[in-house]
mmCIF file of N, CA and C in Angstrom:
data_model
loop_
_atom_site.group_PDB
_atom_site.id
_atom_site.type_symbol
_atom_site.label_atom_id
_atom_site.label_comp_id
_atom_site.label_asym_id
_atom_site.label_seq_id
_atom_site.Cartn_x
_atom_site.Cartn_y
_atom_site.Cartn_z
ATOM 1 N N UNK A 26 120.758 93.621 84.902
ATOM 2 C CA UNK A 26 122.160 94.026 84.816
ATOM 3 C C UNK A 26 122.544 94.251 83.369
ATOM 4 N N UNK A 27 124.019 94.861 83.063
ATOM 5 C CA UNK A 27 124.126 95.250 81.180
ATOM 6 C C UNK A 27 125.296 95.732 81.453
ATOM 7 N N UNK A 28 126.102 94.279 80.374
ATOM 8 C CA UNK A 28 127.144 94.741 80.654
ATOM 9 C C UNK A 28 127.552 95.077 79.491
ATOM 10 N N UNK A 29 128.610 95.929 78.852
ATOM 11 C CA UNK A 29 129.387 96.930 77.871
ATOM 12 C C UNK A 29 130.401 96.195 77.618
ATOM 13 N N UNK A 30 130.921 96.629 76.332
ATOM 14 C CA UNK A 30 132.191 95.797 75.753
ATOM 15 C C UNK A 30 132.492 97.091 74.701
ATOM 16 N N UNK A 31 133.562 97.549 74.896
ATOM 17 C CA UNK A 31 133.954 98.821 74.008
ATOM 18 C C UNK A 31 134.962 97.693 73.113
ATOM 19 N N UNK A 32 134.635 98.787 71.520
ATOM 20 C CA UNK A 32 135.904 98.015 70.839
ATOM 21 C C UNK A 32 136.043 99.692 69.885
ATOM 22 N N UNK A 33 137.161 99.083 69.250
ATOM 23 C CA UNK A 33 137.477 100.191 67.983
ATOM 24 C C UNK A 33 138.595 101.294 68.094
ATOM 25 N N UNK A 34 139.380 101.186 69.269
ATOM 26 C CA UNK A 34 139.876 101.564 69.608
ATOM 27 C C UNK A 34 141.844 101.667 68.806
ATOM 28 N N UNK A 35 142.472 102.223 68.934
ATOM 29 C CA UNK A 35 143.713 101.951 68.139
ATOM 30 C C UNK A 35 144.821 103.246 68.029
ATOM 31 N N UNK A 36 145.801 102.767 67.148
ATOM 32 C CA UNK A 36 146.211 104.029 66.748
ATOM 33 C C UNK A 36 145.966 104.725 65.693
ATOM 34 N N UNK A 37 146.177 106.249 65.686
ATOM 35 C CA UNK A 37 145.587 106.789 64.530
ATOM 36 C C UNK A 37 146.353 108.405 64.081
ATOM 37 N N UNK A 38 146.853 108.878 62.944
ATOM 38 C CA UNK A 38 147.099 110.132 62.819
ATOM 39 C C UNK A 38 146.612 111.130 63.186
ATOM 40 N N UNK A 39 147.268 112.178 63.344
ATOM 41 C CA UNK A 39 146.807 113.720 63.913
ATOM 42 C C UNK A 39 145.232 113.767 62.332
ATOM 43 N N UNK A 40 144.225 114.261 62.730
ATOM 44 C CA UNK A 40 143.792 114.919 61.723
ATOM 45 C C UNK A 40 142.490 113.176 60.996
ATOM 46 N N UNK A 41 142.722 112.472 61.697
ATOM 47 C CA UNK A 41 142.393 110.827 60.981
ATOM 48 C C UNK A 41 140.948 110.864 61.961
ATOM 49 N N UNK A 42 140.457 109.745 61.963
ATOM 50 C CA UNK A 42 139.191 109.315 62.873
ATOM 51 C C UNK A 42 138.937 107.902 63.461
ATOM 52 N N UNK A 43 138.520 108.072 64.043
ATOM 53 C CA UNK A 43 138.267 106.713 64.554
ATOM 54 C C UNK A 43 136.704 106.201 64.700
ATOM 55 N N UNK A 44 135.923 105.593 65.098
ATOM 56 C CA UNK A 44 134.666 104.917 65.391
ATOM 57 C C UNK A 44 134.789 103.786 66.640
ATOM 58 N N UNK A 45 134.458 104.179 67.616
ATOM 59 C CA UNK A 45 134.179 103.197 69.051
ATOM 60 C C UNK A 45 133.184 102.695 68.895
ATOM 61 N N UNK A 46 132.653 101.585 69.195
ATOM 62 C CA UNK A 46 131.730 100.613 69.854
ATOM 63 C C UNK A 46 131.366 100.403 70.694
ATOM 64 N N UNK A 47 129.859 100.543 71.404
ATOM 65 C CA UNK A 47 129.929 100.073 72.925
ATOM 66 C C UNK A 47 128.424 99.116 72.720
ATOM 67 N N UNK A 48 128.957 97.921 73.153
ATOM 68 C CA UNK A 48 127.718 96.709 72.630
ATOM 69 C C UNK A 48 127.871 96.709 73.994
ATOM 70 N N UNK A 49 126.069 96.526 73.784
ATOM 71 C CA UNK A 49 125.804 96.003 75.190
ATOM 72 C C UNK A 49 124.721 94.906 75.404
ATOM 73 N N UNK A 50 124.775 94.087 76.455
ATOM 74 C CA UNK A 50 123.881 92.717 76.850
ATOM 75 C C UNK A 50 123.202 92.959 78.280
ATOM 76 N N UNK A 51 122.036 92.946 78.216
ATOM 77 C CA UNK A 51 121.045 93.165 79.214
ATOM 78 C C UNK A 51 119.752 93.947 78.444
ATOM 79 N N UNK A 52 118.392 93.576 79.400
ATOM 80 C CA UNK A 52 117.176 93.845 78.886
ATOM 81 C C UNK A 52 117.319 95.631 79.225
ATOM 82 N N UNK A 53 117.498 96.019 79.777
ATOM 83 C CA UNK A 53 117.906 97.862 80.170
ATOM 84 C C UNK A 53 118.788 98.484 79.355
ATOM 85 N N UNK A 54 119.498 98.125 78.508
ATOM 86 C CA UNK A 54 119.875 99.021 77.523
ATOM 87 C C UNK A 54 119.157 99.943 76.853
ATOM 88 N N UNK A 55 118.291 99.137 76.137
ATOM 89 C CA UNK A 55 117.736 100.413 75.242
ATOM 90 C C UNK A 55 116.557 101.631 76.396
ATOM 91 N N UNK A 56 116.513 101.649 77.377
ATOM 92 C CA UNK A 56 115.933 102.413 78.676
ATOM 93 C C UNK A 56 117.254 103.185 78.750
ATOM 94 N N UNK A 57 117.963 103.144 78.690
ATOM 95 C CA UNK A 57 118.832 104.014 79.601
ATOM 96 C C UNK A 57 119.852 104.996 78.646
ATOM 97 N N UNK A 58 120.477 105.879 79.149
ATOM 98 C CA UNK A 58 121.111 107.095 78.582
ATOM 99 C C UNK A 58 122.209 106.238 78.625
ATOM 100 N N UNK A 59 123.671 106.160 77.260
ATOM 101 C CA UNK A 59 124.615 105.941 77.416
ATOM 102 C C UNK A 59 125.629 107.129 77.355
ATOM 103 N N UNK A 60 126.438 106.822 77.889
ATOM 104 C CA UNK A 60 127.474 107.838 78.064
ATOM 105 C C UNK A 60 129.008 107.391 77.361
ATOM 106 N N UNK A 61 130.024 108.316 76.976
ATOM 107 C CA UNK A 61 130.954 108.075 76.916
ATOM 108 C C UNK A 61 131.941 108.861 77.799
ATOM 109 N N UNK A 62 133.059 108.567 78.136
ATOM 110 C CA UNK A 62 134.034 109.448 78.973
ATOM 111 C C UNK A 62 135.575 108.655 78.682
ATOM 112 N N UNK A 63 136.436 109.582 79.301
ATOM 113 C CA UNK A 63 137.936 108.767 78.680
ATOM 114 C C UNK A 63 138.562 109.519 80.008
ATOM 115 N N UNK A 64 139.596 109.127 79.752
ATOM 116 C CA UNK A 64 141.008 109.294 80.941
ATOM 117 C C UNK A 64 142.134 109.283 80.358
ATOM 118 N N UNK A 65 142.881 110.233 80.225
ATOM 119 C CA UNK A 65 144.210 110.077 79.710
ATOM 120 C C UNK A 65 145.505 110.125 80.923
ATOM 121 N N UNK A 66 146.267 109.515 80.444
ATOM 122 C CA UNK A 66 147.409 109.416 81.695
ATOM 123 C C UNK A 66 147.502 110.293 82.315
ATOM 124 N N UNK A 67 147.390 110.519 83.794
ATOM 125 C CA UNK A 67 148.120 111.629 84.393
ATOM 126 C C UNK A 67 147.091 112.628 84.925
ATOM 127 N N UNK A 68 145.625 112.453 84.276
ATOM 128 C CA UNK A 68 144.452 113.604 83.746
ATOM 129 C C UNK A 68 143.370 112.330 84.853
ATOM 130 N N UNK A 69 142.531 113.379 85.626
ATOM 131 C CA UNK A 69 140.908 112.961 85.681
ATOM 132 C C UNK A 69 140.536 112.275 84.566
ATOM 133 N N UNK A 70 139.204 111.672 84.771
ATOM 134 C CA UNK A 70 138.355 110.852 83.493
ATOM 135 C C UNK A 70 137.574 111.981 83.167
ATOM 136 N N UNK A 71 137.198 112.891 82.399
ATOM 137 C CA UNK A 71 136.177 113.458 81.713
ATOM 138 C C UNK A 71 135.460 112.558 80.765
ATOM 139 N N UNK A 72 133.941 113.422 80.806
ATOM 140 C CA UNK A 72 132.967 113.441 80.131
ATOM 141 C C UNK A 72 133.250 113.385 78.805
ATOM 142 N N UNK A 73 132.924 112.583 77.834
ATOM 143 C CA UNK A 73 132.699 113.160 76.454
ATOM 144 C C UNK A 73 131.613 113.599 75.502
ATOM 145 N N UNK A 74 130.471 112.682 75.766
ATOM 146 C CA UNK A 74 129.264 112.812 74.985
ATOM 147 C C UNK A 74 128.111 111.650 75.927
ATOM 148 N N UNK A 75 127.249 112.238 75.673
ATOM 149 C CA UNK A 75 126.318 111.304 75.755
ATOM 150 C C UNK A 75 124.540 111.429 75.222
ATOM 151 N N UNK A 76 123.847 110.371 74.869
ATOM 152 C CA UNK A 76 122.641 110.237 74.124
ATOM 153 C C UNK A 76 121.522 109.447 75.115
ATOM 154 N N UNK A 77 120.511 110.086 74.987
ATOM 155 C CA UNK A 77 119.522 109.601 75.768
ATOM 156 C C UNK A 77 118.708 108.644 74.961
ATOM 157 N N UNK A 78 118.029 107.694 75.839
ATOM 158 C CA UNK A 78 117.426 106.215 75.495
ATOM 159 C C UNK A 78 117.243 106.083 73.901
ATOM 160 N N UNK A 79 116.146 107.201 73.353
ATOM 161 C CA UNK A 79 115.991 106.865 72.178
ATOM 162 C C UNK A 79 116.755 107.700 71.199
ATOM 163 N N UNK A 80 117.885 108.142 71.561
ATOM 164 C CA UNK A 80 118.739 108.578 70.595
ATOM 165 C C UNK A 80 118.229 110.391 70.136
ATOM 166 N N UNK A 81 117.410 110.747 70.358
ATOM 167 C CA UNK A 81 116.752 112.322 70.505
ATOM 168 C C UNK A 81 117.986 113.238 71.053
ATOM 169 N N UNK A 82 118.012 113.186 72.403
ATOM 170 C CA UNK A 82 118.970 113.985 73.423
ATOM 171 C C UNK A 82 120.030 113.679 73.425
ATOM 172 N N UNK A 83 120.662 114.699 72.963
ATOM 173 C CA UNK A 83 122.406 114.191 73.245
ATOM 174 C C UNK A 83 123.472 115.539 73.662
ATOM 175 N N UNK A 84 123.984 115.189 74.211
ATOM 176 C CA UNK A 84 124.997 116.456 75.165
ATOM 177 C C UNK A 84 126.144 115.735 74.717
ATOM 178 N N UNK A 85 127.383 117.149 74.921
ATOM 179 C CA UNK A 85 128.762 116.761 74.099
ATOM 180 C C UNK A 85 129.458 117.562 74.964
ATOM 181 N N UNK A 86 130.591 117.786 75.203
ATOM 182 C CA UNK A 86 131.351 118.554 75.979
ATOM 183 C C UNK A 86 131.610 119.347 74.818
ATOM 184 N N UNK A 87 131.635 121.153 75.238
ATOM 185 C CA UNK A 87 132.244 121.675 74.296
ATOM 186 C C UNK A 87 133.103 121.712 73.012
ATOM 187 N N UNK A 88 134.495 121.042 73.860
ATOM 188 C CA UNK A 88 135.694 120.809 72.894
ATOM 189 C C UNK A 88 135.611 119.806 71.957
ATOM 190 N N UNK A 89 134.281 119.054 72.170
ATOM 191 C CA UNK A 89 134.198 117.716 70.953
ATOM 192 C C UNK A 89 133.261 118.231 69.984
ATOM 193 N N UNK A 90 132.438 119.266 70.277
ATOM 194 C CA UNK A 90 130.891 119.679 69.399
ATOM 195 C C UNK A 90 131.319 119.850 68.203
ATOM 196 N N UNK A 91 130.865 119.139 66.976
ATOM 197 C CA UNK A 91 131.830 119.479 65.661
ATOM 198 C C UNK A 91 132.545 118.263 65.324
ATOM 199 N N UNK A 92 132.977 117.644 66.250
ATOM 200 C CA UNK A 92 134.276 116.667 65.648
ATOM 201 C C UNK A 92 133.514 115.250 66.048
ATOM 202 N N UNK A 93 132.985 115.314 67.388
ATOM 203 C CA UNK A 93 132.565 113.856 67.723
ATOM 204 C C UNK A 93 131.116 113.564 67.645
ATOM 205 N N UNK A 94 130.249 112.402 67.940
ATOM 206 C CA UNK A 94 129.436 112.285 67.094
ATOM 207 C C UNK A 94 128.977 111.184 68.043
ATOM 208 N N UNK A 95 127.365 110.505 68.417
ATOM 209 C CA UNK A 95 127.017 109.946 69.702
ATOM 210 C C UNK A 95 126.190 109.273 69.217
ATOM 211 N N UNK A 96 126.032 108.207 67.832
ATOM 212 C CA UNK A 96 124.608 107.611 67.376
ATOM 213 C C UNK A 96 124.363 105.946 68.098
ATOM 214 N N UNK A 97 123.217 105.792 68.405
ATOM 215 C CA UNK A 97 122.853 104.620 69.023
ATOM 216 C C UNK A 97 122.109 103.887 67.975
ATOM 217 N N UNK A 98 121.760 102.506 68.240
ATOM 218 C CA UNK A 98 121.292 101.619 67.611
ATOM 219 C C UNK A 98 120.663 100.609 68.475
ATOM 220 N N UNK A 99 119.184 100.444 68.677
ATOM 221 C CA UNK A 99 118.838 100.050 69.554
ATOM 222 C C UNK A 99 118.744 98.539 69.618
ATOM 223 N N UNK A 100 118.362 98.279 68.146
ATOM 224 C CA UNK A 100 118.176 96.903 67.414
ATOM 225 C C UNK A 100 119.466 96.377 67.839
ATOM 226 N N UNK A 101 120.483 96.946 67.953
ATOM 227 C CA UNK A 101 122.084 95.959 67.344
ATOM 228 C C UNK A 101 122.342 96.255 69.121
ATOM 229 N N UNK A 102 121.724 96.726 70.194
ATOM 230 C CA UNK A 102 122.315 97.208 71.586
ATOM 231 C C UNK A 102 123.907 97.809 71.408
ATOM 232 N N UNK A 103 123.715 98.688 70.385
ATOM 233 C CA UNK A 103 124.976 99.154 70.732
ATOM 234 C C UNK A 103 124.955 100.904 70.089
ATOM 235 N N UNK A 104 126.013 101.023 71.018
ATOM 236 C CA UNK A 104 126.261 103.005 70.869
ATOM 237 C C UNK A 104 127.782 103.326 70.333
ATOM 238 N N UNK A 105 127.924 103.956 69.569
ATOM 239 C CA UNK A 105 129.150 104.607 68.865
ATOM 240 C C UNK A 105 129.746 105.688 69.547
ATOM 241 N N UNK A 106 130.848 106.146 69.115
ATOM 242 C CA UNK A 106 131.393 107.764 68.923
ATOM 243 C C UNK A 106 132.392 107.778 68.198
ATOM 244 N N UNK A 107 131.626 108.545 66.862
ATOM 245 C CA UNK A 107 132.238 108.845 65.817
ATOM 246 C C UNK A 107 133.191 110.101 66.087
ATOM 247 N N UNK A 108 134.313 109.710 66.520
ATOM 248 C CA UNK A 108 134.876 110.963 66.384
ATOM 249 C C UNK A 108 136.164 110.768 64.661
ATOM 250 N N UNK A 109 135.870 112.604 64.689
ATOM 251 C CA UNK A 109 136.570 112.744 63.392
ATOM 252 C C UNK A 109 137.909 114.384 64.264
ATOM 253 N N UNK A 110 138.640 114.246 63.187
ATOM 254 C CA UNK A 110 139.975 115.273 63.322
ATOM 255 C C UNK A 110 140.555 115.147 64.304
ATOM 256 N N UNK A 111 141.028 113.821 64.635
ATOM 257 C CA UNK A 111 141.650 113.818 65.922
ATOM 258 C C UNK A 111 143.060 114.141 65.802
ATOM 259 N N UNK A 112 143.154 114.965 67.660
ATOM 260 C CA UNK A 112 144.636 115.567 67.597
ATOM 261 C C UNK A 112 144.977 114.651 68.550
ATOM 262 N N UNK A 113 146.272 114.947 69.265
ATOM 263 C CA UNK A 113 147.316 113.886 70.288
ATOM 264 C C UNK A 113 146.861 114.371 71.402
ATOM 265 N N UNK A 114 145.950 115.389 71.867
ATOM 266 C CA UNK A 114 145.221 115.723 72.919
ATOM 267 C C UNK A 114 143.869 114.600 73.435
ATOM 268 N N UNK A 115 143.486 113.589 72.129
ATOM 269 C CA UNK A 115 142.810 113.285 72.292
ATOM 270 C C UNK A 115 142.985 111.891 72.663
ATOM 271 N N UNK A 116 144.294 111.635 73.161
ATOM 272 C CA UNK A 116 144.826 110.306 73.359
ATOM 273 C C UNK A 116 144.618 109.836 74.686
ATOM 274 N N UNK A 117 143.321 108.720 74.700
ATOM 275 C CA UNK A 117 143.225 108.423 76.209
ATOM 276 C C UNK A 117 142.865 107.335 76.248
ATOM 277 N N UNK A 118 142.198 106.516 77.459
ATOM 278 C CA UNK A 118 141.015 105.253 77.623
ATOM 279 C C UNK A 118 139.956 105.578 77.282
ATOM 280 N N UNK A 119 139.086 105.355 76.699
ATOM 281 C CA UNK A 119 137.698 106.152 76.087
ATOM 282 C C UNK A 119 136.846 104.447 76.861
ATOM 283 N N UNK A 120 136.118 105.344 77.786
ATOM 284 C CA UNK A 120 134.982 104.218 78.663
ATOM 285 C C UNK A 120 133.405 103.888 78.219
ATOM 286 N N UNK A 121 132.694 103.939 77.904
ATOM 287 C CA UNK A 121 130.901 103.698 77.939
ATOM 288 C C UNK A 121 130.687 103.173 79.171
ATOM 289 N N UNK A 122 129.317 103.657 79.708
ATOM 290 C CA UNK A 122 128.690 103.696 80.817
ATOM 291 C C UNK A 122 127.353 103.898 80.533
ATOM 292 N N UNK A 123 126.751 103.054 81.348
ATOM 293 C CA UNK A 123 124.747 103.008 81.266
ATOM 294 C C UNK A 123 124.573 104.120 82.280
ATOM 295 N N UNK A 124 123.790 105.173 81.908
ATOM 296 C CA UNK A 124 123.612 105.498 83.414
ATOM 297 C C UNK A 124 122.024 105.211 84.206
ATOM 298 N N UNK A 125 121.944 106.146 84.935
ATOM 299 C CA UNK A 125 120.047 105.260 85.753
ATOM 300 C C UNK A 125 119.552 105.747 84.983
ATOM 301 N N UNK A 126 119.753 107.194 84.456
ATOM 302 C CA UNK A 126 118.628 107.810 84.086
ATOM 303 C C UNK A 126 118.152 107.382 82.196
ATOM 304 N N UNK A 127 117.049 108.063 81.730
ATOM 305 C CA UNK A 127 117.134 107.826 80.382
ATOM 306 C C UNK A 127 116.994 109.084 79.470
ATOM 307 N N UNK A 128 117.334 110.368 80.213
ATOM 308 C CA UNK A 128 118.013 111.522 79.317
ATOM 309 C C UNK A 128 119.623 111.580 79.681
ATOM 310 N N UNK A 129 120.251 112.620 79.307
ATOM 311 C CA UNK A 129 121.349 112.409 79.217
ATOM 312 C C UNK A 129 122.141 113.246 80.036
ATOM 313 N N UNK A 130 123.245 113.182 80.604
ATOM 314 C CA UNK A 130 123.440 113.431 81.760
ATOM 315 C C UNK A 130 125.154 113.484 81.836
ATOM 316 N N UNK A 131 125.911 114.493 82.156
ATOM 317 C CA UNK A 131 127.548 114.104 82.061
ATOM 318 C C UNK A 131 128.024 113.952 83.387
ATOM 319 N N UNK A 132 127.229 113.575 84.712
ATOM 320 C CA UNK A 132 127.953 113.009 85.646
ATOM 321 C C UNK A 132 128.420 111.571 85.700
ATOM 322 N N UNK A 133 129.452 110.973 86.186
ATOM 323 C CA UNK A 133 130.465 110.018 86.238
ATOM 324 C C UNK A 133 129.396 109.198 87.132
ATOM 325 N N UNK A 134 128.783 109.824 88.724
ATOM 326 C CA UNK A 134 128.381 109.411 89.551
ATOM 327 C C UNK A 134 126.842 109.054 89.118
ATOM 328 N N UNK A 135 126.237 109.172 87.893
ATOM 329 C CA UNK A 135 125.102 109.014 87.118
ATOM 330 C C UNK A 135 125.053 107.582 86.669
ATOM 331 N N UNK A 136 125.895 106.851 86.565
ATOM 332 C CA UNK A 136 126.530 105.653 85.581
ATOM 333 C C UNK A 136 126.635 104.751 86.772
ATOM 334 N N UNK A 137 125.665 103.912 86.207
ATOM 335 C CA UNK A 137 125.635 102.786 86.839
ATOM 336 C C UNK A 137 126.155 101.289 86.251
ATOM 337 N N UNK A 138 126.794 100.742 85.280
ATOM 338 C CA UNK A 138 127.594 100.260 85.018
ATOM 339 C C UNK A 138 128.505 100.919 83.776
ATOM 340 N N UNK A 139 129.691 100.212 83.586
ATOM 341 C CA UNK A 139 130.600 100.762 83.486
ATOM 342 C C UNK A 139 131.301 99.458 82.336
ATOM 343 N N UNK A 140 132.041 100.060 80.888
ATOM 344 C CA UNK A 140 132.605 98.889 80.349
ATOM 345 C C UNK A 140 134.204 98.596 80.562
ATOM 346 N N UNK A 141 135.024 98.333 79.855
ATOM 347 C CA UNK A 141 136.635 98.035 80.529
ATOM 348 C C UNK A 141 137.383 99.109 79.843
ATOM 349 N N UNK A 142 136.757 99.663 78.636
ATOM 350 C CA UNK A 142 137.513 100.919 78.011
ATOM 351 C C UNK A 142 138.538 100.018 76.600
ATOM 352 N N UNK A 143 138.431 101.029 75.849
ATOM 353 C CA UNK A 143 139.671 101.057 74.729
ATOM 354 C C UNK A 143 140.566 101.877 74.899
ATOM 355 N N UNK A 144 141.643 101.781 74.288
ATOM 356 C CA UNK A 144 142.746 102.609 74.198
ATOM 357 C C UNK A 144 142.632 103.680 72.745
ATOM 358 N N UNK A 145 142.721 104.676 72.892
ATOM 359 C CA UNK A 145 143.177 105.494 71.535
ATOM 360 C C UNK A 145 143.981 106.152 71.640
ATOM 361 N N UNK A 146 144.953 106.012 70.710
ATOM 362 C CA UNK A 146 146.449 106.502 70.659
ATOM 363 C C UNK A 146 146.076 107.522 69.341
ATOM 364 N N UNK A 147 146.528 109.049 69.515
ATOM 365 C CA UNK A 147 146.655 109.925 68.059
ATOM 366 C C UNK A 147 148.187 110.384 67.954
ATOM 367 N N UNK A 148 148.547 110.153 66.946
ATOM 368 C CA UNK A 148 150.326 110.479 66.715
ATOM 369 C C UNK A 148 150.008 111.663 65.856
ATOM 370 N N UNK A 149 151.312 112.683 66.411
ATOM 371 C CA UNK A 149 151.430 113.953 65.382
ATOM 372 C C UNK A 149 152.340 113.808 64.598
#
């Protein structure tokens, strides 16, 4: 089992950045593709990025390619997303998720556990 603990989450200016955390505990971490995805009020959860086992493969949703950023650390069990230039579009729950596989993958239904999410707030 592996469970996730997102941190880094907050408020932040139009145009500012942030850095998420997703530590994780269990022997299957470093096997498996992590994912990130968010939900903003009102909105489905989309996809945001995600990196396969050894950090090689990584897929991004269009609208982040450029700004956000998916590096893992296998030693420390934990995965980032560096995102930079954030606008108030980008204001949501931002989740991490293990999924089965160990390339990388932007289905929801891929993710087999799941962490509690941060909040990121961007003010214009």
């Amino acid at each position: 089992q592996v469970q996730l603990v997102e941190s880094g989450g907050g408020l932040v200016q139009a145009g500012g950045s942030l850095r998420l955390s997703c530590a994780a505990s269990g022997r299957t971490f470093s096997s498996s593709a992590i994912n990130w995805f968010r939900q903003a009020p009102g909105k489905e959860r989309e996809f945001v990025a995600s990196i396969g086992w050894n950090g090689y493969y990584k897929s991004y949703t269009d609208s982040m390619k450029g700004r956000f950023t998916i590096p893992r650390d296998n030693a420390k069990n934990t995965v980032y997303l560096q995102m930079n230039t954030l606008n108030p579009e980008d204001t949501a729950v931002y989740y991490c998720a293990a999924s089965r596989w160990n390339r990388p993958t932007m289905e929801s239904t891929d993710m087999v556990y799941w962490g509690q999410g941060t909040q990121v707030t961007v003010s214009s």
